[in-house]
PDB file of C-alpha atoms in Angstrom:
ATOM      1  CA  ALA A   1     -14.433  32.316 -32.251  1.00  0.00           C
ATOM      2  CA  GLN A   2     -14.074  35.331 -34.476  1.00  0.00           C
ATOM      3  CA  THR A   3     -12.290  35.831 -37.782  1.00  0.00           C
ATOM      4  CA  VAL A   4     -11.600  39.033 -39.664  1.00  0.00           C
ATOM      5  CA  THR A   5     -10.597  39.125 -43.326  1.00  0.00           C
ATOM      6  CA  GLN A   6      -9.128  42.056 -45.212  1.00  0.00           C
ATOM      7  CA  SER A   7      -8.779  41.126 -48.858  1.00  0.00           C
ATOM      8  CA  GLN A   8      -6.858  44.196 -50.001  1.00  0.00           C
ATOM      9  CA  PRO A   9      -3.201  44.057 -48.927  1.00  0.00           C
ATOM     10  CA  GLU A  10      -2.552  47.465 -50.491  1.00  0.00           C
ATOM     11  CA  MET A  11      -4.598  50.388 -51.716  1.00  0.00           C
ATOM     12  CA  SER A  12      -3.709  53.793 -53.083  1.00  0.00           C
ATOM     13  CA  VAL A  13      -5.663  57.017 -53.446  1.00  0.00           C
ATOM     14  CA  GLN A  14      -5.020  60.481 -54.750  1.00  0.00           C
ATOM     15  CA  GLU A  15      -5.029  63.287 -52.248  1.00  0.00           C
ATOM     16  CA  ALA A  16      -8.543  64.749 -51.802  1.00  0.00           C
ATOM     17  CA  GLU A  17     -10.160  61.672 -53.334  1.00  0.00           C
ATOM     18  CA  THR A  18     -12.251  58.994 -51.619  1.00  0.00           C
ATOM     19  CA  VAL A  19     -11.154  55.440 -50.922  1.00  0.00           C
ATOM     20  CA  THR A  20     -12.949  52.437 -49.451  1.00  0.00           C
ATOM     21  CA  LEU A  21     -11.205  49.665 -47.537  1.00  0.00           C
ATOM     22  CA  SER A  22     -12.966  46.306 -47.303  1.00  0.00           C
ATOM     23  CA  CYS A  23     -13.413  44.004 -44.346  1.00  0.00           C
ATOM     24  CA  THR A  24     -15.483  40.905 -43.750  1.00  0.00           C
ATOM     25  CA  TYR A  25     -15.855  39.114 -40.464  1.00  0.00           C
ATOM     26  CA  ASP A  26     -17.371  36.052 -38.930  1.00  0.00           C
ATOM     27  CA  THR A  27     -18.577  35.605 -35.393  1.00  0.00           C
ATOM     28  CA  SER A  28     -20.795  33.260 -33.441  1.00  0.00           C
ATOM     29  CA  GLU A  29     -21.826  35.991 -31.024  1.00  0.00           C
ATOM     30  CA  SER A  30     -25.007  37.983 -31.321  1.00  0.00           C
ATOM     31  CA  ASP A  31     -23.518  40.962 -29.515  1.00  0.00           C
ATOM     32  CA  TYR A  32     -20.251  42.269 -30.925  1.00  0.00           C
ATOM     33  CA  TYR A  33     -18.314  45.375 -31.854  1.00  0.00           C
ATOM     34  CA  LEU A  34     -16.300  46.280 -34.928  1.00  0.00           C
ATOM     35  CA  PHE A  35     -13.372  48.645 -35.191  1.00  0.00           C
ATOM     36  CA  TRP A  36     -11.000  50.210 -37.661  1.00  0.00           C
ATOM     37  CA  TYR A  37      -7.534  50.980 -36.333  1.00  0.00           C
ATOM     38  CA  LYS A  38      -4.807  52.971 -38.082  1.00  0.00           C
ATOM     39  CA  GLN A  39      -1.114  52.191 -37.628  1.00  0.00           C
ATOM     40  CA  PRO A  40       1.148  54.888 -39.104  1.00  0.00           C
ATOM     41  CA  PRO A  41       4.861  54.319 -39.613  1.00  0.00           C
ATOM     42  CA  SER A  42       5.422  55.537 -36.028  1.00  0.00           C
ATOM     43  CA  ARG A  43       3.732  52.251 -35.091  1.00  0.00           C
ATOM     44  CA  GLN A  44       1.206  53.332 -32.469  1.00  0.00           C
ATOM     45  CA  MET A  45      -2.191  51.819 -33.208  1.00  0.00           C
ATOM     46  CA  ILE A  46      -4.893  54.482 -33.156  1.00  0.00           C
ATOM     47  CA  LEU A  47      -8.651  53.915 -33.132  1.00  0.00           C
ATOM     48  CA  VAL A  48     -10.303  55.422 -36.209  1.00  0.00           C
ATOM     49  CA  ILE A  49     -13.916  54.427 -35.794  1.00  0.00           C
ATOM     50  CA  ARG A  50     -16.072  51.799 -34.128  1.00  0.00           C
ATOM     51  CA  GLN A  51     -19.505  50.286 -34.690  1.00  0.00           C
ATOM     52  CA  GLU A  52     -21.786  48.494 -32.270  1.00  0.00           C
ATOM     53  CA  ALA A  53     -23.445  45.597 -34.083  1.00  0.00           C
ATOM     54  CA  TYR A  54     -26.841  46.329 -32.536  1.00  0.00           C
ATOM     55  CA  LYS A  55     -26.880  49.789 -34.107  1.00  0.00           C
ATOM     56  CA  GLN A  56     -28.267  49.958 -37.613  1.00  0.00           C
ATOM     57  CA  GLN A  57     -26.924  53.431 -38.254  1.00  0.00           C
ATOM     58  CA  ASN A  58     -23.467  53.521 -39.784  1.00  0.00           C
ATOM     59  CA  ALA A  59     -20.830  55.212 -37.631  1.00  0.00           C
ATOM     60  CA  THR A  60     -19.204  58.421 -38.834  1.00  0.00           C
ATOM     61  CA  GLU A  61     -16.184  60.301 -37.538  1.00  0.00           C
ATOM     62  CA  ASN A  62     -15.429  63.408 -39.583  1.00  0.00           C
ATOM     63  CA  ARG A  63     -13.969  62.184 -42.899  1.00  0.00           C
ATOM     64  CA  PHE A  64     -14.246  58.536 -41.880  1.00  0.00           C
ATOM     65  CA  SER A  65     -17.411  56.505 -42.204  1.00  0.00           C
ATOM     66  CA  VAL A  66     -18.317  52.850 -42.326  1.00  0.00           C
ATOM     67  CA  ASN A  67     -20.712  50.776 -44.369  1.00  0.00           C
ATOM     68  CA  PHE A  68     -21.909  48.089 -41.975  1.00  0.00           C
ATOM     69  CA  GLN A  69     -23.819  45.295 -43.690  1.00  0.00           C
ATOM     70  CA  LYS A  70     -24.739  42.934 -40.858  1.00  0.00           C
ATOM     71  CA  ALA A  71     -26.351  40.202 -42.943  1.00  0.00           C
ATOM     72  CA  ALA A  72     -23.365  40.107 -45.273  1.00  0.00           C
ATOM     73  CA  LYS A  73     -20.926  40.411 -42.345  1.00  0.00           C
ATOM     74  CA  SER A  74     -19.217  43.261 -44.099  1.00  0.00           C
ATOM     75  CA  PHE A  75     -17.664  46.331 -42.497  1.00  0.00           C
ATOM     76  CA  SER A  76     -15.956  48.670 -44.956  1.00  0.00           C
ATOM     77  CA  LEU A  77     -14.225  51.954 -44.172  1.00  0.00           C
ATOM     78  CA  LYS A  78     -14.637  54.996 -46.391  1.00  0.00           C
ATOM     79  CA  ILE A  79     -12.134  57.806 -46.177  1.00  0.00           C
ATOM     80  CA  SER A  80     -13.294  61.006 -47.836  1.00  0.00           C
ATOM     81  CA  ASP A  81     -11.082  63.907 -48.894  1.00  0.00           C
ATOM     82  CA  SER A  82      -7.972  61.785 -48.333  1.00  0.00           C
ATOM     83  CA  GLN A  83      -4.998  63.548 -46.811  1.00  0.00           C
ATOM     84  CA  LEU A  84      -1.308  62.688 -46.857  1.00  0.00           C
ATOM     85  CA  GLY A  85      -1.516  61.982 -43.130  1.00  0.00           C
ATOM     86  CA  ASP A  86      -4.005  59.198 -43.790  1.00  0.00           C
ATOM     87  CA  ALA A  87      -1.219  57.059 -45.210  1.00  0.00           C
ATOM     88  CA  ALA A  88      -0.870  54.098 -42.864  1.00  0.00           C
ATOM     89  CA  MET A  89      -1.707  50.457 -42.315  1.00  0.00           C
ATOM     90  CA  TYR A  90      -5.392  50.048 -41.527  1.00  0.00           C
ATOM     91  CA  PHE A  91      -6.646  47.128 -39.477  1.00  0.00           C
ATOM     92  CA  CYS A  92     -10.195  45.934 -39.143  1.00  0.00           C
ATOM     93  CA  ALA A  93     -10.945  44.289 -35.808  1.00  0.00           C
ATOM     94  CA  SER A  94     -13.829  42.675 -33.978  1.00  0.00           C
ATOM     95  CA  ARG A  95     -14.673  41.940 -30.366  1.00  0.00           C
ATOM     96  CA  GLY A  96     -17.430  39.836 -28.897  1.00  0.00           C
ATOM     97  CA  GLY A  97     -19.755  41.502 -26.425  1.00  0.00           C
ATOM     98  CA  SER A  98     -18.735  39.188 -23.613  1.00  0.00           C
ATOM     99  CA  ASN A  99     -15.082  39.042 -24.566  1.00  0.00           C
ATOM    100  CA  TYR A 100     -12.639  41.865 -24.205  1.00  0.00           C
ATOM    101  CA  LYS A 101     -10.227  40.412 -26.744  1.00  0.00           C
ATOM    102  CA  LEU A 102      -9.792  42.053 -30.144  1.00  0.00           C
ATOM    103  CA  THR A 103      -9.324  39.914 -33.245  1.00  0.00           C
ATOM    104  CA  PHE A 104      -7.550  41.714 -36.092  1.00  0.00           C
ATOM    105  CA  GLY A 105      -7.397  41.278 -39.841  1.00  0.00           C
ATOM    106  CA  LYS A 106      -4.079  41.266 -41.695  1.00  0.00           C
ATOM    107  CA  GLY A 107      -4.335  44.921 -42.595  1.00  0.00           C
ATOM    108  CA  THR A 108      -4.461  47.116 -45.689  1.00  0.00           C
ATOM    109  CA  LEU A 109      -1.574  49.422 -46.482  1.00  0.00           C
ATOM    110  CA  LEU A 110      -2.968  52.727 -47.721  1.00  0.00           C
ATOM    111  CA  THR A 111      -0.806  55.037 -49.798  1.00  0.00           C
ATOM    112  CA  VAL A 112      -1.934  58.607 -50.441  1.00  0.00           C
ATOM    113  CA  ASN A 113      -0.456  60.169 -53.567  1.00  0.00           C
ATOM    114  CA  PRO A 114      -0.022  63.953 -53.758  1.00  0.00           C
TER     115      PRO A 114
ATOM    116  CA  ASP B   1      -3.058  61.030 -19.741  1.00  0.00           C
ATOM    117  CA  THR B   2       0.420  60.116 -20.957  1.00  0.00           C
ATOM    118  CA  GLY B   3      -0.724  57.136 -22.966  1.00  0.00           C
ATOM    119  CA  VAL B   4       0.520  53.566 -22.886  1.00  0.00           C
ATOM    120  CA  SER B   5       4.278  53.390 -22.533  1.00  0.00           C
ATOM    121  CA  GLN B   6       6.456  50.462 -23.585  1.00  0.00           C
ATOM    122  CA  ASP B   7      10.124  49.908 -22.924  1.00  0.00           C
ATOM    123  CA  PRO B   8      12.427  49.268 -24.679  1.00  0.00           C
ATOM    124  CA  ARG B   9      11.447  50.375 -28.189  1.00  0.00           C
ATOM    125  CA  HIS B  10      13.921  47.965 -29.748  1.00  0.00           C
ATOM    126  CA  LYS B  11      15.668  44.874 -28.452  1.00  0.00           C
ATOM    127  CA  ILE B  12      18.238  42.813 -30.285  1.00  0.00           C
ATOM    128  CA  THR B  13      19.230  39.591 -28.624  1.00  0.00           C
ATOM    129  CA  LYS B  14      20.996  36.372 -29.448  1.00  0.00           C
ATOM    130  CA  ARG B  15      19.116  33.123 -29.697  1.00  0.00           C
ATOM    131  CA  GLY B  16      18.858  31.427 -26.334  1.00  0.00           C
ATOM    132  CA  GLN B  17      18.960  34.610 -24.271  1.00  0.00           C
ATOM    133  CA  ASN B  18      16.138  35.800 -22.042  1.00  0.00           C
ATOM    134  CA  VAL B  19      14.431  39.138 -22.624  1.00  0.00           C
ATOM    135  CA  THR B  20      11.931  41.156 -20.623  1.00  0.00           C
ATOM    136  CA  PHE B  21       9.664  43.929 -21.834  1.00  0.00           C
ATOM    137  CA  ARG B  22       7.746  46.419 -19.749  1.00  0.00           C
ATOM    138  CA  CYS B  23       4.378  48.083 -20.309  1.00  0.00           C
ATOM    139  CA  ASP B  24       2.954  50.983 -18.322  1.00  0.00           C
ATOM    140  CA  PRO B  25      -0.762  51.368 -19.067  1.00  0.00           C
ATOM    141  CA  ILE B  26      -2.878  54.476 -18.735  1.00  0.00           C
ATOM    142  CA  SER B  27      -3.209  54.912 -14.990  1.00  0.00           C
ATOM    143  CA  GLU B  28      -6.968  54.414 -14.603  1.00  0.00           C
ATOM    144  CA  HIS B  29      -7.111  51.408 -16.942  1.00  0.00           C
ATOM    145  CA  ASN B  30      -7.454  48.085 -15.183  1.00  0.00           C
ATOM    146  CA  ARG B  31      -7.393  45.925 -18.314  1.00  0.00           C
ATOM    147  CA  LEU B  32      -4.047  45.226 -19.952  1.00  0.00           C
ATOM    148  CA  TYR B  33      -3.301  43.177 -23.065  1.00  0.00           C
ATOM    149  CA  TRP B  34      -0.232  41.876 -24.826  1.00  0.00           C
ATOM    150  CA  TYR B  35      -0.300  41.280 -28.568  1.00  0.00           C
ATOM    151  CA  ARG B  36       2.338  40.073 -31.003  1.00  0.00           C
ATOM    152  CA  GLN B  37       2.606  41.427 -34.517  1.00  0.00           C
ATOM    153  CA  THR B  38       4.787  39.884 -37.216  1.00  0.00           C
ATOM    154  CA  LEU B  39       5.589  41.486 -40.545  1.00  0.00           C
ATOM    155  CA  GLY B  40       2.587  41.661 -42.823  1.00  0.00           C
ATOM    156  CA  GLN B  41       0.178  40.419 -40.190  1.00  0.00           C
ATOM    157  CA  GLY B  42      -2.311  41.944 -37.822  1.00  0.00           C
ATOM    158  CA  PRO B  43      -1.698  41.819 -34.087  1.00  0.00           C
ATOM    159  CA  GLU B  44      -2.338  38.442 -32.449  1.00  0.00           C
ATOM    160  CA  PHE B  45      -3.613  38.193 -28.914  1.00  0.00           C
ATOM    161  CA  LEU B  46      -1.193  36.773 -26.348  1.00  0.00           C
ATOM    162  CA  THR B  47      -2.640  37.435 -22.908  1.00  0.00           C
ATOM    163  CA  TYR B  48      -4.963  39.655 -20.889  1.00  0.00           C
ATOM    164  CA  PHE B  49      -4.987  40.987 -17.328  1.00  0.00           C
ATOM    165  CA  GLN B  50      -7.750  42.522 -15.310  1.00  0.00           C
ATOM    166  CA  ASN B  51      -5.993  44.271 -12.460  1.00  0.00           C
ATOM    167  CA  GLU B  52      -3.325  41.795 -11.321  1.00  0.00           C
ATOM    168  CA  ALA B  53      -5.211  38.692 -12.454  1.00  0.00           C
ATOM    169  CA  GLN B  54      -4.178  37.047 -15.712  1.00  0.00           C
ATOM    170  CA  LEU B  55      -7.554  35.996 -17.070  1.00  0.00           C
ATOM    171  CA  GLU B  56      -6.716  34.584 -20.473  1.00  0.00           C
ATOM    172  CA  LYS B  57      -3.684  33.207 -22.271  1.00  0.00           C
ATOM    173  CA  SER B  58      -3.428  32.376 -25.961  1.00  0.00           C
ATOM    174  CA  ARG B  59      -2.095  29.062 -27.169  1.00  0.00           C
ATOM    175  CA  LEU B  60       0.565  31.220 -28.835  1.00  0.00           C
ATOM    176  CA  LEU B  61       1.979  31.844 -25.378  1.00  0.00           C
ATOM    177  CA  SER B  62       4.292  28.855 -25.019  1.00  0.00           C
ATOM    178  CA  ASP B  63       5.856  27.887 -21.713  1.00  0.00           C
ATOM    179  CA  ARG B  64       8.846  30.064 -22.611  1.00  0.00           C
ATOM    180  CA  PHE B  65       6.624  33.121 -22.285  1.00  0.00           C
ATOM    181  CA  SER B  66       5.461  34.536 -18.991  1.00  0.00           C
ATOM    182  CA  ALA B  67       3.616  37.731 -18.189  1.00  0.00           C
ATOM    183  CA  GLU B  68       3.000  39.404 -14.879  1.00  0.00           C
ATOM    184  CA  ARG B  69       1.183  42.400 -13.548  1.00  0.00           C
ATOM    185  CA  PRO B  70       2.075  42.209  -9.869  1.00  0.00           C
ATOM    186  CA  LYS B  71       0.330  45.277  -8.505  1.00  0.00           C
ATOM    187  CA  GLY B  72      -2.269  45.792 -11.167  1.00  0.00           C
ATOM    188  CA  SER B  73      -0.294  48.635 -12.689  1.00  0.00           C
ATOM    189  CA  PHE B  74       2.650  47.972 -15.015  1.00  0.00           C
ATOM    190  CA  SER B  75       3.170  44.604 -16.676  1.00  0.00           C
ATOM    191  CA  THR B  76       6.191  42.648 -17.828  1.00  0.00           C
ATOM    192  CA  LEU B  77       6.452  40.070 -20.582  1.00  0.00           C
ATOM    193  CA  GLU B  78       9.420  37.718 -20.380  1.00  0.00           C
ATOM    194  CA  ILE B  79      10.608  35.382 -23.097  1.00  0.00           C
ATOM    195  CA  GLN B  80      13.062  32.707 -22.033  1.00  0.00           C
ATOM    196  CA  ARG B  81      15.475  30.943 -24.361  1.00  0.00           C
ATOM    197  CA  THR B  82      14.532  33.152 -27.291  1.00  0.00           C
ATOM    198  CA  GLU B  83      14.199  31.648 -30.759  1.00  0.00           C
ATOM    199  CA  GLN B  84      14.373  33.349 -34.150  1.00  0.00           C
ATOM    200  CA  GLY B  85      10.644  32.819 -34.532  1.00  0.00           C
ATOM    201  CA  ASP B  86      10.102  35.118 -31.560  1.00  0.00           C
ATOM    202  CA  SER B  87      11.234  38.087 -33.668  1.00  0.00           C
ATOM    203  CA  ALA B  88       8.220  40.370 -33.837  1.00  0.00           C
ATOM    204  CA  MET B  89       6.677  43.558 -32.554  1.00  0.00           C
ATOM    205  CA  TYR B  90       5.192  43.117 -29.083  1.00  0.00           C
ATOM    206  CA  LEU B  91       2.310  45.485 -28.456  1.00  0.00           C
ATOM    207  CA  CYS B  92       0.720  46.396 -25.157  1.00  0.00           C
ATOM    208  CA  ALA B  93      -2.750  47.879 -24.864  1.00  0.00           C
ATOM    209  CA  SER B  94      -4.917  49.008 -21.977  1.00  0.00           C
ATOM    210  CA  GLY B  95      -8.569  49.813 -21.396  1.00  0.00           C
ATOM    211  CA  THR B  96     -11.341  50.073 -18.831  1.00  0.00           C
ATOM    212  CA  PRO B  97     -13.851  47.296 -18.190  1.00  0.00           C
ATOM    213  CA  TYR B  98     -16.596  49.216 -19.865  1.00  0.00           C
ATOM    214  CA  ASN B  99     -17.436  49.502 -23.507  1.00  0.00           C
ATOM    215  CA  SER B 100     -14.382  51.515 -24.446  1.00  0.00           C
ATOM    216  CA  PRO B 101     -11.694  51.064 -27.070  1.00  0.00           C
ATOM    217  CA  LEU B 102      -8.200  49.874 -26.310  1.00  0.00           C
ATOM    218  CA  HIS B 103      -5.251  52.256 -26.251  1.00  0.00           C
ATOM    219  CA  PHE B 104      -2.043  50.866 -27.675  1.00  0.00           C
ATOM    220  CA  GLY B 105       1.575  51.610 -26.927  1.00  0.00           C
ATOM    221  CA  ASN B 106       4.294  52.075 -29.545  1.00  0.00           C
ATOM    222  CA  GLY B 107       5.435  48.499 -29.159  1.00  0.00           C
ATOM    223  CA  THR B 108       8.763  46.772 -28.557  1.00  0.00           C
ATOM    224  CA  ARG B 109      10.432  45.385 -31.655  1.00  0.00           C
ATOM    225  CA  LEU B 110      12.364  42.212 -30.841  1.00  0.00           C
ATOM    226  CA  THR B 111      15.022  40.873 -33.178  1.00  0.00           C
ATOM    227  CA  VAL B 112      16.530  37.493 -32.336  1.00  0.00           C
ATOM    228  CA  THR B 113      19.793  36.806 -34.179  1.00  0.00           C
TER     229      THR B 113
END
């Protein structure tokens, strides 16, 4: 079984600043994957970034990067140079290596202030 | 690639009525998922298909819920005798069997009055 916890229901950031969203997880599997999804007001869930647990190097996608701390079971998302279009609900999710099912956290609502 | 399509976008129904939602996945994706999302919560897994075979069902999927994917392409999710607690966003997602992320549709928002 997998659980994902996002302890920040809401966060805000000034445009062009950096913000970090927190996520912790628990899993009994040795092989697993972690994801951050973005859900804007238009509702479609969009993949932001993903991390394979066996990789020590933190994933990076343009302005988005993660801090993956495997021993602490922590997977935070850093958004640099925040833009107004980054405003959305962000969900952390995990999937076991042998299981195609995603388990989501409750989400963090990010507001970007101009 | 037209993305995952869900129909309708919104559905308002009276308690006790039956409703059916449709999902058209990305054409080359053989995995299809249904999730339910209530206000302030993350999506919760309901069921999963690989091609036409329904391989896993959540305990959330009571006997009033049924999902089909008859030809391994589109899928339908039916809720019989709807209850107010069924009000939620129903999300469909599709993917390939390899190590690839899921693609989500825009969802169907169900309101049971």
